[in-house]
Short mmCIF file of C-alpha atoms in Angstrom, two decimals:
data_model
loop_
_atom_site.label_atom_id
_atom_site.label_comp_id
_atom_site.label_asym_id
_atom_site.label_seq_id
_atom_site.Cartn_x
_atom_site.Cartn_y
_atom_site.Cartn_z
CA UNK P 1142 142.35 147.59 235.92
CA UNK P 1143 138.86 149.00 236.47
CA UNK P 1144 140.32 152.49 236.85
CA UNK P 1145 142.15 152.11 233.54
CA UNK P 1146 138.94 151.00 231.85
CA UNK P 1147 137.14 154.04 233.29
CA UNK P 1148 139.85 156.36 231.98
CA UNK P 1149 139.73 154.68 228.59
CA UNK P 1150 135.94 154.98 228.53
CA UNK P 1151 136.15 158.70 229.29
CA UNK P 1152 138.80 159.28 226.61
CA UNK P 1153 136.89 157.32 223.97
CA UNK P 1154 133.64 159.13 224.79
CA UNK P 1155 135.31 162.55 224.62
CA UNK P 1156 136.76 161.67 221.23
CA UNK P 1157 133.56 160.36 219.68
CA UNK P 1158 134.25 156.62 219.90
CA UNK P 1159 131.06 155.73 221.69
CA UNK P 1160 131.02 151.99 221.19
CA UNK P 1161 134.56 151.70 222.52
CA UNK P 1162 133.66 153.97 225.45
CA UNK P 1163 130.67 151.75 226.16
CA UNK P 1164 132.78 148.58 226.15
CA UNK P 1165 135.34 150.08 228.52
CA UNK P 1166 132.68 151.37 230.91
CA UNK P 1167 131.16 147.89 231.07
CA UNK P 1168 134.60 146.28 231.47
CA UNK P 1169 135.12 148.62 234.43
CA UNK P 1170 131.85 147.38 235.90
CA UNK P 1171 130.44 150.89 235.52
CA UNK P 1172 126.95 150.16 234.24
CA UNK P 1173 125.65 153.63 235.12
CA UNK P 1174 128.22 155.30 232.83
CA UNK P 1175 127.40 152.83 230.06
CA UNK P 1176 123.68 153.55 230.46
CA UNK P 1177 124.34 157.29 230.47
CA UNK P 1178 126.37 157.02 227.24
CA UNK P 1179 123.54 155.25 225.42
CA UNK P 1180 120.88 157.58 226.86
CA UNK P 1181 122.81 160.67 225.76
CA UNK P 1182 123.81 159.38 222.33
CA UNK P 1183 121.03 157.05 221.15
CA UNK P 1184 119.81 159.52 218.53
CA UNK P 1185 123.15 159.53 216.71
CA UNK P 1186 122.85 156.05 215.15
CA UNK P 1187 119.17 156.71 214.42
CA UNK P 1188 120.01 159.96 212.63
CA UNK P 1189 122.62 158.06 210.59
CA UNK P 1190 120.13 155.26 209.82
CA UNK P 1191 122.27 152.79 211.74
CA UNK P 1192 119.65 151.09 213.83
CA UNK P 1193 121.78 147.95 214.04
CA UNK P 1194 124.46 149.90 215.90
CA UNK P 1195 121.87 151.13 218.40
CA UNK P 1196 120.59 147.58 218.79
CA UNK P 1197 124.15 146.40 219.48
CA UNK P 1198 124.60 149.10 222.14
CA UNK P 1199 121.35 148.14 223.83
CA UNK P 1200 122.27 144.45 223.78
CA UNK P 1201 125.51 145.24 225.62
CA UNK P 1202 123.61 146.71 228.55
CA UNK P 1203 122.01 144.58 231.25
CA UNK P 1204 118.33 144.03 230.49
CA UNK P 1205 117.26 145.51 233.82
CA UNK P 1206 119.19 148.71 233.02
CA UNK P 1207 117.31 149.10 229.74
CA UNK P 1208 113.99 148.40 231.48
CA UNK P 1209 114.67 151.12 234.07
CA UNK P 1210 115.20 154.04 231.66
CA UNK P 1211 112.44 155.51 229.48
CA UNK P 1212 115.02 156.75 226.96
CA UNK P 1213 116.40 153.22 226.55
CA UNK P 1214 112.94 151.70 226.26
CA UNK P 1215 112.24 154.20 223.46
CA UNK P 1216 115.59 153.44 221.83
CA UNK P 1217 114.65 149.76 221.85
CA UNK P 1218 111.22 150.69 220.48
CA UNK P 1219 112.91 152.49 217.56
CA UNK P 1220 114.90 149.36 216.78
CA UNK P 1221 111.69 147.32 216.78
CA UNK P 1222 109.86 149.97 214.73
CA UNK P 1223 112.57 149.80 212.08
CA UNK P 1224 112.08 146.01 212.00
CA UNK P 1225 108.26 146.44 211.71
CA UNK P 1226 107.82 144.53 215.00
CA UNK P 1227 104.94 146.67 216.20
CA UNK P 1228 103.56 143.98 218.49
CA UNK P 1229 106.78 144.09 220.53
CA UNK P 1230 107.25 147.84 220.11
CA UNK P 1231 103.91 149.11 221.44
CA UNK P 1232 104.26 147.69 224.99
CA UNK P 1233 107.72 149.28 225.32
CA UNK P 1234 106.34 152.65 224.24
CA UNK P 1235 103.50 152.37 226.76
CA UNK P 1236 105.92 151.42 229.56
CA UNK P 1237 108.09 154.44 228.73
CA UNK P 1238 104.98 156.66 228.71
CA UNK P 1239 103.96 155.34 232.13
CA UNK P 1240 107.46 156.06 233.45
CA UNK P 1241 107.20 159.67 232.25
CA UNK P 1242 103.92 160.12 234.09
CA UNK P 1243 105.51 159.23 237.41
CA UNK P 1244 106.34 162.24 239.55
CA UNK P 1245 109.60 160.68 240.77
CA UNK P 1246 111.13 160.41 237.28
CA UNK P 1247 114.31 162.49 237.37
CA UNK P 1248 113.62 164.41 234.16
CA UNK P 1249 113.32 168.08 233.37
CA UNK P 1250 110.14 169.46 231.81
CA UNK P 1251 111.98 169.82 228.50
CA UNK P 1252 113.19 166.20 228.62
CA UNK P 1253 109.64 165.03 229.33
CA UNK P 1254 108.34 167.06 226.38
CA UNK P 1255 110.96 165.72 223.98
CA UNK P 1256 110.38 162.13 225.11
CA UNK P 1257 106.65 162.75 224.78
CA UNK P 1258 107.27 163.66 221.14
CA UNK P 1259 109.11 160.38 220.58
CA UNK P 1260 106.26 158.50 222.22
CA UNK P 1261 103.76 160.34 220.01
CA UNK P 1262 105.49 159.42 216.78
CA UNK P 1263 106.03 155.82 217.88
CA UNK P 1264 102.30 155.61 218.68
CA UNK P 1265 101.46 157.26 215.35
CA UNK P 1266 103.21 154.73 213.11
CA UNK P 1267 101.18 151.59 213.90
CA UNK P 1268 97.95 153.62 214.01
CA UNK P 1269 98.62 154.94 210.50
CA UNK P 1270 99.41 151.43 209.25
CA UNK P 1271 96.07 150.30 210.70
CA UNK P 1272 94.25 153.13 208.90
CA UNK P 1273 93.41 155.12 212.05
CA UNK P 1274 94.03 158.52 210.48
CA UNK P 1275 92.62 160.93 213.05
CA UNK P 1276 94.66 159.78 216.06
CA UNK P 1277 97.73 159.29 213.84
CA UNK P 1278 97.37 162.85 212.53
CA UNK P 1279 97.20 164.36 216.01
CA UNK P 1280 100.18 162.34 217.21
CA UNK P 1281 102.30 163.19 214.16
CA UNK P 1282 101.55 166.91 214.53
CA UNK P 1283 102.43 166.82 218.23
CA UNK P 1284 105.69 164.98 217.55
CA UNK P 1285 106.70 167.48 214.86
CA UNK P 1286 105.94 170.42 217.15
CA UNK P 1287 107.99 169.23 220.13
CA UNK P 1288 110.84 167.24 218.62
CA UNK P 1289 114.14 169.13 218.39
CA UNK P 1290 115.60 169.53 214.92
CA UNK P 1291 118.72 167.56 215.95
CA UNK P 1292 116.57 164.45 216.42
CA UNK P 1293 116.38 164.10 212.65
CA UNK P 1294 115.12 160.52 212.57
CA UNK P 1295 112.23 161.15 214.96
CA UNK P 1296 111.21 164.36 213.15
CA UNK P 1297 111.57 162.64 209.80
CA UNK P 1298 109.20 159.85 210.79
CA UNK P 1299 106.72 162.44 212.10
CA UNK P 1300 107.04 164.45 208.88
CA UNK P 1301 106.52 161.31 206.81
CA UNK P 1302 103.46 160.08 208.66
CA UNK P 1303 101.71 163.46 208.93
CA UNK P 1304 100.75 163.56 205.22
CA UNK P 1305 99.94 159.85 205.33
CA UNK P 1306 97.51 160.55 208.17
CA UNK P 1307 96.09 163.54 206.24
CA UNK P 1308 95.41 161.20 203.33
CA UNK P 1309 93.74 158.71 205.67
CA UNK P 1310 91.31 161.34 206.95
CA UNK P 1311 90.34 162.35 203.43
CA UNK P 1312 92.61 165.34 202.83
CA UNK P 1313 94.58 163.82 199.95
CA UNK P 1314 95.14 167.13 198.16
CA UNK P 1315 96.59 168.71 201.28
CA UNK P 1316 98.66 165.59 201.92
CA UNK P 1317 100.23 165.76 198.46
CA UNK P 1318 100.85 169.51 198.81
CA UNK P 1319 102.46 168.96 202.19
CA UNK P 1320 104.68 166.17 200.92
CA UNK P 1321 105.82 168.26 197.97
CA UNK P 1322 106.45 171.18 200.34
CA UNK P 1323 108.46 169.01 202.71
CA UNK P 1324 110.57 167.71 199.85
CA UNK P 1325 111.08 171.22 198.43
CA UNK P 1326 111.89 172.77 201.81
CA UNK P 1327 114.24 170.04 202.95
CA UNK P 1328 112.09 168.46 205.63
CA UNK P 1329 109.89 171.10 207.29
CA UNK P 1330 106.15 171.64 207.34
CA UNK P 1331 104.96 174.97 206.04
#
């Protein structure tokens, strides 16, 4: 039965049915495949503005599996960010950041950079809401510079909060110009 669930999980994943693939991996007792599916695909529901789907995926996984992966901690942080639960979000972001700093983390330099961009934008949001423009500005700029274009949600949040941070540091004219430019150019800084 477990072998059939594994085969079903593979087929569903290859055909774009990620939630079904996740269920079958877990039914097979294959937590590592389930974790890998969510790690590899967690940007898809974010990009589609379906944070509830991502939350459902995370809730299917064992808590200790989520706690062990920086990508999953950040995915959970995005869910909390979208719910404006910054008090719960910030500790997850800091735990993920600490995990990235460890030498034994099995991540490539590129993966570390991309995750660093996610961390930057997740740190930026509460700082901007608290009126701390200078650190928010630096974090937003960093996130925009290192986040791949296919991570649309992450880039979009960085692009949104960059002009907000500009406004907070007293560059309102530039902030309005940038926002108009972003809207005119379809989501890119000039």
